[in-house]
Coordinates of C-alpha atoms in Angstrom, one line a residue:
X9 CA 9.5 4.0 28.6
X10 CA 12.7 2.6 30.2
X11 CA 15.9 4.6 29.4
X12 CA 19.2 2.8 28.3
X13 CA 22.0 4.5 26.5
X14 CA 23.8 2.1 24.0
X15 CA 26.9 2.8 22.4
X16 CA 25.6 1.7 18.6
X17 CA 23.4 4.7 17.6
X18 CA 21.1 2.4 15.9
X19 CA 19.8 0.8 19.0
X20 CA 16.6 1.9 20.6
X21 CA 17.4 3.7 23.7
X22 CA 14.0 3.8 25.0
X23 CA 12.3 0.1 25.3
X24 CA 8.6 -0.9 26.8
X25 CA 8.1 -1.8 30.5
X26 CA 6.9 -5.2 31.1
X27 CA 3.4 -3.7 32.4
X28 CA 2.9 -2.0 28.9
X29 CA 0.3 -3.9 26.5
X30 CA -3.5 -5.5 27.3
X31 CA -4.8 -8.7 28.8
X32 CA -7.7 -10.7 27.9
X33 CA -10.8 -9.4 29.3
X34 CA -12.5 -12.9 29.6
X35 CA -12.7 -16.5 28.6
X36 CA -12.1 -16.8 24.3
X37 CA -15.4 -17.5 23.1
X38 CA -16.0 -19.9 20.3
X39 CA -17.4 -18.5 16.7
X40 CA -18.5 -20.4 13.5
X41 CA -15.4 -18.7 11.8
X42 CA -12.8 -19.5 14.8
X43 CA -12.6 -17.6 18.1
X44 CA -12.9 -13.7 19.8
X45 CA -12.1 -12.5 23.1
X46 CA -12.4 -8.8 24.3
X47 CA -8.7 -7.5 25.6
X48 CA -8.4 -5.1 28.3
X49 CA -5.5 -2.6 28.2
X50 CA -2.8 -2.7 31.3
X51 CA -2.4 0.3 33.7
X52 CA 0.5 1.8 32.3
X53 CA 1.7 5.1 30.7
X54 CA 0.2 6.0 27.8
X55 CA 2.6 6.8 24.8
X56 CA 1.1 9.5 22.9
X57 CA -2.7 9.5 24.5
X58 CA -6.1 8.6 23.7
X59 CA -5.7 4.7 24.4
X60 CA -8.6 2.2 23.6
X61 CA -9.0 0.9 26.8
X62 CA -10.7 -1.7 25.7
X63 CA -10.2 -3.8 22.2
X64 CA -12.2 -6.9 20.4
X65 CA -9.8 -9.5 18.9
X66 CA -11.6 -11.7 16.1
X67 CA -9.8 -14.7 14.8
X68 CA -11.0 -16.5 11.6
X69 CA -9.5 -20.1 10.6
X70 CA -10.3 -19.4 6.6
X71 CA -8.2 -22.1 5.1
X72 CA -5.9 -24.8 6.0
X73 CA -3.4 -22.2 5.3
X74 CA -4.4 -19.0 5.9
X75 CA -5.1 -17.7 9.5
X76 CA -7.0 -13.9 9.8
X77 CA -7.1 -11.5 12.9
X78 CA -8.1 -8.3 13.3
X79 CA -8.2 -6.2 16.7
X80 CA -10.7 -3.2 16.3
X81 CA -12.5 -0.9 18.8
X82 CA -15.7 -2.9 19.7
X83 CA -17.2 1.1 20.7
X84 CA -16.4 3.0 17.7
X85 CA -16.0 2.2 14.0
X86 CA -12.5 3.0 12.9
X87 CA -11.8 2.8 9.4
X88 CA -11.3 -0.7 7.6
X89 CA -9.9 -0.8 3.5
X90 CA -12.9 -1.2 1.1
X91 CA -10.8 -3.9 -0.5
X92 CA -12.4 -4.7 -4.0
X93 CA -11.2 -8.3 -4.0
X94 CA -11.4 -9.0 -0.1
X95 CA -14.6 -8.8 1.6
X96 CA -16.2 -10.1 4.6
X97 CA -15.3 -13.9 5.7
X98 CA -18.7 -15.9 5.6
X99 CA -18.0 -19.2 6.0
X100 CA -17.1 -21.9 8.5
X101 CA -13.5 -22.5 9.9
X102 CA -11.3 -24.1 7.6
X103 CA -10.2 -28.4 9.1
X104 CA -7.2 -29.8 8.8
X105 CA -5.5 -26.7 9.8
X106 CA -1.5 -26.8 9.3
X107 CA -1.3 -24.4 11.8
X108 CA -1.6 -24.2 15.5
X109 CA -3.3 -20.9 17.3
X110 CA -2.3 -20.0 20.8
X111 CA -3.2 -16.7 22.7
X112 CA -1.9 -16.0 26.4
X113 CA -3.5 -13.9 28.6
X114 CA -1.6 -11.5 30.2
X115 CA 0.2 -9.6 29.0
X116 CA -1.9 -10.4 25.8
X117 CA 0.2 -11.9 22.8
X118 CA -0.5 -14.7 19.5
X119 CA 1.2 -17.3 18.6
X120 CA 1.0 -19.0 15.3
X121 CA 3.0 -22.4 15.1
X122 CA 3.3 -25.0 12.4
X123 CA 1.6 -28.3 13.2
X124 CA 3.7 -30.6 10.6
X125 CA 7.1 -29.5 12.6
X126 CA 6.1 -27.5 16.0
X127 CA 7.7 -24.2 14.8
X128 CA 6.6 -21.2 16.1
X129 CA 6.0 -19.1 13.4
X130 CA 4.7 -15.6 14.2
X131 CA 4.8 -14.8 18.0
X132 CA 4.2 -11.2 19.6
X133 CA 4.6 -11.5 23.1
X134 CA 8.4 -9.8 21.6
X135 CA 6.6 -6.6 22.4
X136 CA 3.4 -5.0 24.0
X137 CA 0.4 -4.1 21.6
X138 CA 0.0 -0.5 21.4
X139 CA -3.6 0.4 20.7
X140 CA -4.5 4.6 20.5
X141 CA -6.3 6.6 18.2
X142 CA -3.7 7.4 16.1
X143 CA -0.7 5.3 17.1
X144 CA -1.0 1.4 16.7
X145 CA 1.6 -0.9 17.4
X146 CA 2.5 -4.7 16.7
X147 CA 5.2 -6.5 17.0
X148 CA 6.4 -10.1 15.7
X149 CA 9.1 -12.4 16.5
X150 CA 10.1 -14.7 13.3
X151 CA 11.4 -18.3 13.2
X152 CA 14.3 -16.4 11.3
X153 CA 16.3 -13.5 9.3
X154 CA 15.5 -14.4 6.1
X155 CA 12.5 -11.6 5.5
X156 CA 11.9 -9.9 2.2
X157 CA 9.2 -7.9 0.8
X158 CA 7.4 -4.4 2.4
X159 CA 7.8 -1.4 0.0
X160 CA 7.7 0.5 -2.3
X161 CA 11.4 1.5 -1.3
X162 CA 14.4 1.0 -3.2
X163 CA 16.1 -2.1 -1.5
X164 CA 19.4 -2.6 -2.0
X165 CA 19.3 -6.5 -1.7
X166 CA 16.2 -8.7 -1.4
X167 CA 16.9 -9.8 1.7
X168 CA 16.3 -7.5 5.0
X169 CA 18.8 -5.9 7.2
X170 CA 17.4 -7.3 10.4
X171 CA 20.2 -4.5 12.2
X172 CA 17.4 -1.9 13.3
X173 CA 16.5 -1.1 10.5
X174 CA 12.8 1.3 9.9
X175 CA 11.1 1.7 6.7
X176 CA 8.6 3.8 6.0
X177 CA 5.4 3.4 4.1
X178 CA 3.1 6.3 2.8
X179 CA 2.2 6.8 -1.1
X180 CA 4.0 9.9 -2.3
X181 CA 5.6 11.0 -5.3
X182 CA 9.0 11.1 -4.9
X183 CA 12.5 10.2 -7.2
X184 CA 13.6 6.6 -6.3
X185 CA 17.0 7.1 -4.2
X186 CA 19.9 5.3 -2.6
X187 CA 17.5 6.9 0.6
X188 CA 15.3 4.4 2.7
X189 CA 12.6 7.0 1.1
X190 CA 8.7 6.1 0.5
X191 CA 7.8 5.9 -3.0
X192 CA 4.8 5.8 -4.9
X193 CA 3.4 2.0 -3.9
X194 CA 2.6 0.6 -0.6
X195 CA 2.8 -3.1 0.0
X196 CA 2.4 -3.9 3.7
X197 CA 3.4 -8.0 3.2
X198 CA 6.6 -9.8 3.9
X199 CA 7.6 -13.3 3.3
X200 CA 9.7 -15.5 5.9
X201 CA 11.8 -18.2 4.5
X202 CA 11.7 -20.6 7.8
X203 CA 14.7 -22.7 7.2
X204 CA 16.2 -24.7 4.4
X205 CA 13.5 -26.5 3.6
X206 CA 11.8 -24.0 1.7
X207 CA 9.0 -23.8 4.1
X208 CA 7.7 -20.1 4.3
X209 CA 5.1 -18.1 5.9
X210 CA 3.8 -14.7 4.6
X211 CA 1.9 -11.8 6.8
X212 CA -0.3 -9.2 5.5
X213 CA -1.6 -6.2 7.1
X214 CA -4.4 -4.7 5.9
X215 CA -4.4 -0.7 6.8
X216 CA -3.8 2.0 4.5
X217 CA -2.7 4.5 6.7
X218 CA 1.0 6.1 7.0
X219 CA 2.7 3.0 8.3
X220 CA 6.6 2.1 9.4
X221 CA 8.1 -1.4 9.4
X222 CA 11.2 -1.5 11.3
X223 CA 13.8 -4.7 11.6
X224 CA 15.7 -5.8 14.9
X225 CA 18.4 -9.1 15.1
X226 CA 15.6 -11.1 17.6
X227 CA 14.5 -11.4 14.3
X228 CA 11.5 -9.7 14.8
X229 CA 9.8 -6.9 12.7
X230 CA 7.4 -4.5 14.3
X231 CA 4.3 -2.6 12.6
X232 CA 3.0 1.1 13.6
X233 CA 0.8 2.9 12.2
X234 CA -1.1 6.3 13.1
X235 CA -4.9 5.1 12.3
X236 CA -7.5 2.3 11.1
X237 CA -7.5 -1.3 12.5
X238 CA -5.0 -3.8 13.1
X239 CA -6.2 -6.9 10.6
X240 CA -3.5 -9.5 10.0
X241 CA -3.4 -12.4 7.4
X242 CA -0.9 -15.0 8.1
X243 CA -0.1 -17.5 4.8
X244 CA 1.7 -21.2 5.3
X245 CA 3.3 -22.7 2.4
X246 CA 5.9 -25.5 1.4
X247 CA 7.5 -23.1 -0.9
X248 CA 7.9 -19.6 -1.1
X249 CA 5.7 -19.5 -4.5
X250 CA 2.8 -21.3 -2.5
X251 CA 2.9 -18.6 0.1
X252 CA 2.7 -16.1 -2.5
X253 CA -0.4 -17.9 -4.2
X254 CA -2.3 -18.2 -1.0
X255 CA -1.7 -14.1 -0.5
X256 CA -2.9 -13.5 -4.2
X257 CA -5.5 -15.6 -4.2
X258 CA -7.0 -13.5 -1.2
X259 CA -6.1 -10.0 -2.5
X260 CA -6.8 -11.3 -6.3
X261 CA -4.5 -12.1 -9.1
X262 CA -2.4 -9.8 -11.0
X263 CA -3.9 -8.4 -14.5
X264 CA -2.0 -10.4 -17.7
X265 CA -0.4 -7.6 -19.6
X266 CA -0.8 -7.0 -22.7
X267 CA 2.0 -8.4 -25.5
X268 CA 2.8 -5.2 -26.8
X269 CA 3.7 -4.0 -23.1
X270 CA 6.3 -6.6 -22.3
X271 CA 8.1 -4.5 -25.2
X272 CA 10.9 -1.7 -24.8
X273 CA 8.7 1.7 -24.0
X274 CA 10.3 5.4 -24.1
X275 CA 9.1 7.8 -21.7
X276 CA 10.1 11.5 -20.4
X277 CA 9.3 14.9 -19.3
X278 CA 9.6 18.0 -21.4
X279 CA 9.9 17.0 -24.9
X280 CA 9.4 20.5 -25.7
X281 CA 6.9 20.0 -28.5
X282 CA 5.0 16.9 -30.6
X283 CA 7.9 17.8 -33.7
X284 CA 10.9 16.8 -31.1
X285 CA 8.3 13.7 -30.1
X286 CA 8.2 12.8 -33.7
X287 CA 12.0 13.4 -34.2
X288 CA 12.8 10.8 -31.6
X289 CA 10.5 8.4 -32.7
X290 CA 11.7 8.8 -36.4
X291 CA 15.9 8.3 -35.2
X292 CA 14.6 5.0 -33.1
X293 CA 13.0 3.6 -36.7
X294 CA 16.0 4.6 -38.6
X295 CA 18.5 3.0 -36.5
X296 CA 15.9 -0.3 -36.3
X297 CA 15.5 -0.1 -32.7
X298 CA 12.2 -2.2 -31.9
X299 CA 10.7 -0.1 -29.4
X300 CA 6.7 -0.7 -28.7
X301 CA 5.3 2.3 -27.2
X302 CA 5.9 6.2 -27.2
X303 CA 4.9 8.1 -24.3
X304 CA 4.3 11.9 -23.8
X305 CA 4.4 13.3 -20.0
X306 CA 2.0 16.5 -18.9
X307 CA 3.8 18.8 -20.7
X308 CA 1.8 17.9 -23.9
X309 CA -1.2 19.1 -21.9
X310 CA -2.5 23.0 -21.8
X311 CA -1.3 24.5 -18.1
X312 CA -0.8 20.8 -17.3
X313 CA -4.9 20.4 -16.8
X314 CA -5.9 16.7 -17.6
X315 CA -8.1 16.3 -20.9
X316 CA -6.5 19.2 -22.5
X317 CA -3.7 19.8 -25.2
X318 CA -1.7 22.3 -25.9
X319 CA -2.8 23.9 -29.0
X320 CA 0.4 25.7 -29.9
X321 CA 3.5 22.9 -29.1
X322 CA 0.9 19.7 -29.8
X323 CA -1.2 21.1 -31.9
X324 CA -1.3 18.0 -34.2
X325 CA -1.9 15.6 -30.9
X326 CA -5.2 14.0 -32.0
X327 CA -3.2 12.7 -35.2
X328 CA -0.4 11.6 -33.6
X329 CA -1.8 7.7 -32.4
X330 CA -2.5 7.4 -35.9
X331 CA 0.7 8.0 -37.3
X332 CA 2.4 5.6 -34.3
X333 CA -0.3 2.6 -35.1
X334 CA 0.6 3.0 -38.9
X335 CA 3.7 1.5 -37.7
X336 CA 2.2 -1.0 -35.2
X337 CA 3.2 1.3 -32.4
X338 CA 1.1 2.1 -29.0
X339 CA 0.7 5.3 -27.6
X340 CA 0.4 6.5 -23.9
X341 CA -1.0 9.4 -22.6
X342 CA 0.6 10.5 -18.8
X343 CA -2.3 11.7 -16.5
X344 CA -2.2 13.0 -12.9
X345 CA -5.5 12.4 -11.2
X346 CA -4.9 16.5 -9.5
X347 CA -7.7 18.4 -11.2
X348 CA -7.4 21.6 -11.6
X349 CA -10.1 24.0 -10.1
X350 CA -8.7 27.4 -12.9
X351 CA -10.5 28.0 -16.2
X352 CA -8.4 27.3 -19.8
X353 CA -6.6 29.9 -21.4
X354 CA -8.5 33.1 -23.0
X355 CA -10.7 32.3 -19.6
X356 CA -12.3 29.5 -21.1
X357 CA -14.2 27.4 -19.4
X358 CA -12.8 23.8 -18.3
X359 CA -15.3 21.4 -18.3
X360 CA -13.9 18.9 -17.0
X361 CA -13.3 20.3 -13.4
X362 CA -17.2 21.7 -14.0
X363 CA -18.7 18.4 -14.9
X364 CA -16.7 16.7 -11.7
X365 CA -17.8 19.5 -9.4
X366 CA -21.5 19.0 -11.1
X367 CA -21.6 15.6 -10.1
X368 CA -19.5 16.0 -6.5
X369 CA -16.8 13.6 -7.4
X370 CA -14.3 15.0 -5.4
X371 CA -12.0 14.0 -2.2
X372 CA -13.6 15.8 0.9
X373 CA -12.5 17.3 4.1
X374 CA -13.5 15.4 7.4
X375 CA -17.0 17.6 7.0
X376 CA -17.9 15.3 3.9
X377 CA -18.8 18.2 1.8
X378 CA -16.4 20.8 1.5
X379 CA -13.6 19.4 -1.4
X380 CA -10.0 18.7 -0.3
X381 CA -7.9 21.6 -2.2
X382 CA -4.2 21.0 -2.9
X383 CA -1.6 22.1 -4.9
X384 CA 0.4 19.8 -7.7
X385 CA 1.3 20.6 -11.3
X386 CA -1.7 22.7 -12.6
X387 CA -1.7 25.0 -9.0
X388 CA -4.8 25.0 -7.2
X389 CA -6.2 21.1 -7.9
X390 CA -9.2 18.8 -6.0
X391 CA -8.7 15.2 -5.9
X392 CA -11.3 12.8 -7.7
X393 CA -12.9 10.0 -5.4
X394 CA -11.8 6.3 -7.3
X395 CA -14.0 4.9 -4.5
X396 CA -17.0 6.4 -5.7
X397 CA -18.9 4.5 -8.9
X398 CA -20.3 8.2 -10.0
X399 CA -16.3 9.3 -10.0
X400 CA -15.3 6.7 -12.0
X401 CA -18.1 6.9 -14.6
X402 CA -17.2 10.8 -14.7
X403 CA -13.4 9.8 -15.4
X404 CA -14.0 7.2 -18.0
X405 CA -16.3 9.9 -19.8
X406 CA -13.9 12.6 -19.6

């Protein structure tokens, strides 16, 4: 990279050279969906190895306001999300477009523009794309500062600090903080308000791996992350809410909640026992308080192994929804999908880790057989498979 010391820490020190990046290997060829073209990477050095020299960029023109591209490895399958709402594109490019597509050769970058006012909306020729086995890189000049969404974090306005500002996005479980920590949820999209209009793009990336989204003043926000594809969705809209439509009605609506759920609902760990359960519910009646729904955390559980009670502090569990719907109350049971691989108590057997490992429901290692072993509340635990029908059959029985 090319070395310049700033005095504001912040500041990246260490920028791309202008021969970093790829250039089109070709003349774009025309598809029924919109356009591809194979890119070809620059001679340069490489960042942290294993470079895909060469890369396939696929455009799709779904809708009038929705614009698709994804750059994959034309040799090798790399991984792509089995979305359950998002699947293939099959028809014919969307007319009437209300935005413009332009790609330059070299170095390769896209530019998306809006036809109604000639804005440039989305344009990466800010940076170099980064394309290696496990480092991908992409970055985006904006039309303006006013960028919200990305998380889960906790944000401390809704509105980005555009002052080189990175943060980070990998599902773990970890105590919301004042910290630019990432929490349990990952949403890769962002929304730009253009100008005062209201007029307002949105951009999606569709990768599940660990992922960063850093800020900078251009405006410009930049997207790495260590594996899969790069496979963008850009949404135009009058409005913010339209933008927000378009990107639900491509990654599916949000389920209505039940009534009930919209009420106040008491959680914690380490109640102790189902009588210090029942004692909190019983001063929240007294007092009048209109609370919906009681919850119990692991602890209710024996040795913290899903599907299992403890027989001594809960003994009375399988009562206890009864006596909360006798007073139009709901009950929730806390589960961590972390199966433990250890018999019960009195060296029982625990079926429910049998019947999984019966039917090879399990997370695997790279070998596709051998189960992925961790550790998490019960000790020694293998992760069930949600992607898998006969894992999700097993957890509904169980």
């Amino acid at each position: 990279c090319c070395w310049s010391p700033q005095s504001d820490t912040s500041v990246p020190w260490c920028y791309f050279s202008s021969n970093h990046g790829y250039k089109m290997g070709g003349q774009v060829q025309s598809t029924p969906q919109g356009f591809q073209v194979l890119l070809n990477r620059l001679s340069s050095p490489s960042l942290f190895g294993n470079d895909i020299n060469t890369v396939l960029l696929t455009a799709e023109y779904q809708t009038q306001n929705r614009f698709r591209f994804k750059i994959t490895d034309p040799q090798n399958k790399r991984f792509e999300v089995p979305h359950e709402h998002v699947g293939t594109f099959s028809g014919s490019a969307a007319s009437n477009l209300k935005y413009k597509v332009d790609v330059q050769d070299n170095p390769f970058s896209i530019r998306v523009t809006r036809v109604s006012n000639g804005a440039v909306l989305f344009d990466t020729s800010i940076g170099p794309l980064v394309y290696a086995n496990q480092f991908l890189q992409l970055s985006i000049k904006l039309p303006s500062s006013n960028i919200y969404g990305v998380g889960e974090h906790v944000h401390k306005q809704f509105q980005h600090d555009v002052n080189w500002k990175t943060w980070p996005m990998f599902s773990r479980d970890s105590a919301p903080s004042g910290n630019m920590d990432n929490l349990y949820g990952v949403q890769t999209f962002f929304l730009c308000l253009e100008d005062k209009s209201g007029a307002s793009f949105g951009v999606f990336l569709m990768n599940s791996n660990a992922m960063e989204f850093a800020l900078q003043p251009a405006p410009a926000v930049t997207y790495r992350t260590i594996g899969g594809i790069l496979d963008f969705y850009v949404f135009l809209g009058d409005t913010p809410e339209q933008v927000v439509q378009e990107y639900v009605k491509l990654v599916g609506l949000p389920a209505l909640p039940s009534y009930w759920a919209l009420g106040f609902q008491l959680s914690r760990y380490d109640y102790g026992s189902l009588d210090e359960v029942k004692a909190v519910v019983e001063r929240n009646r007294a007092v009048g308080l209109p609370y919906d729904v009681q919850y119990t955390d692991i602890d209710y559980m024996e040795a913290r192994k899903d599907f299992t009670y403890d027989k001594v502090k809960f003994t009375d569990l399988p009562n206890f929804q009864r006596y909360l719907h006798d007073y139009g109350q709901k009950y929730v049971l806390i589960l961590d999908p972390a199966i433990s691989t250890e018999r019960l108590e009195n060296d029982l057997p625990y079926l429910s880790y049998d019947r999984g490992e019966s039917k090879k429901v399990w997370i695997n290692e790279s070998d596709g057989v051998t189960p992925l072993v961790g550790a998490v509340w019960p000790g020694r635990t293998v992760f069930p498979d949600f992607t898998s029908p006969t894992c999700t059959s097993w957890w509904v029985s169980e």
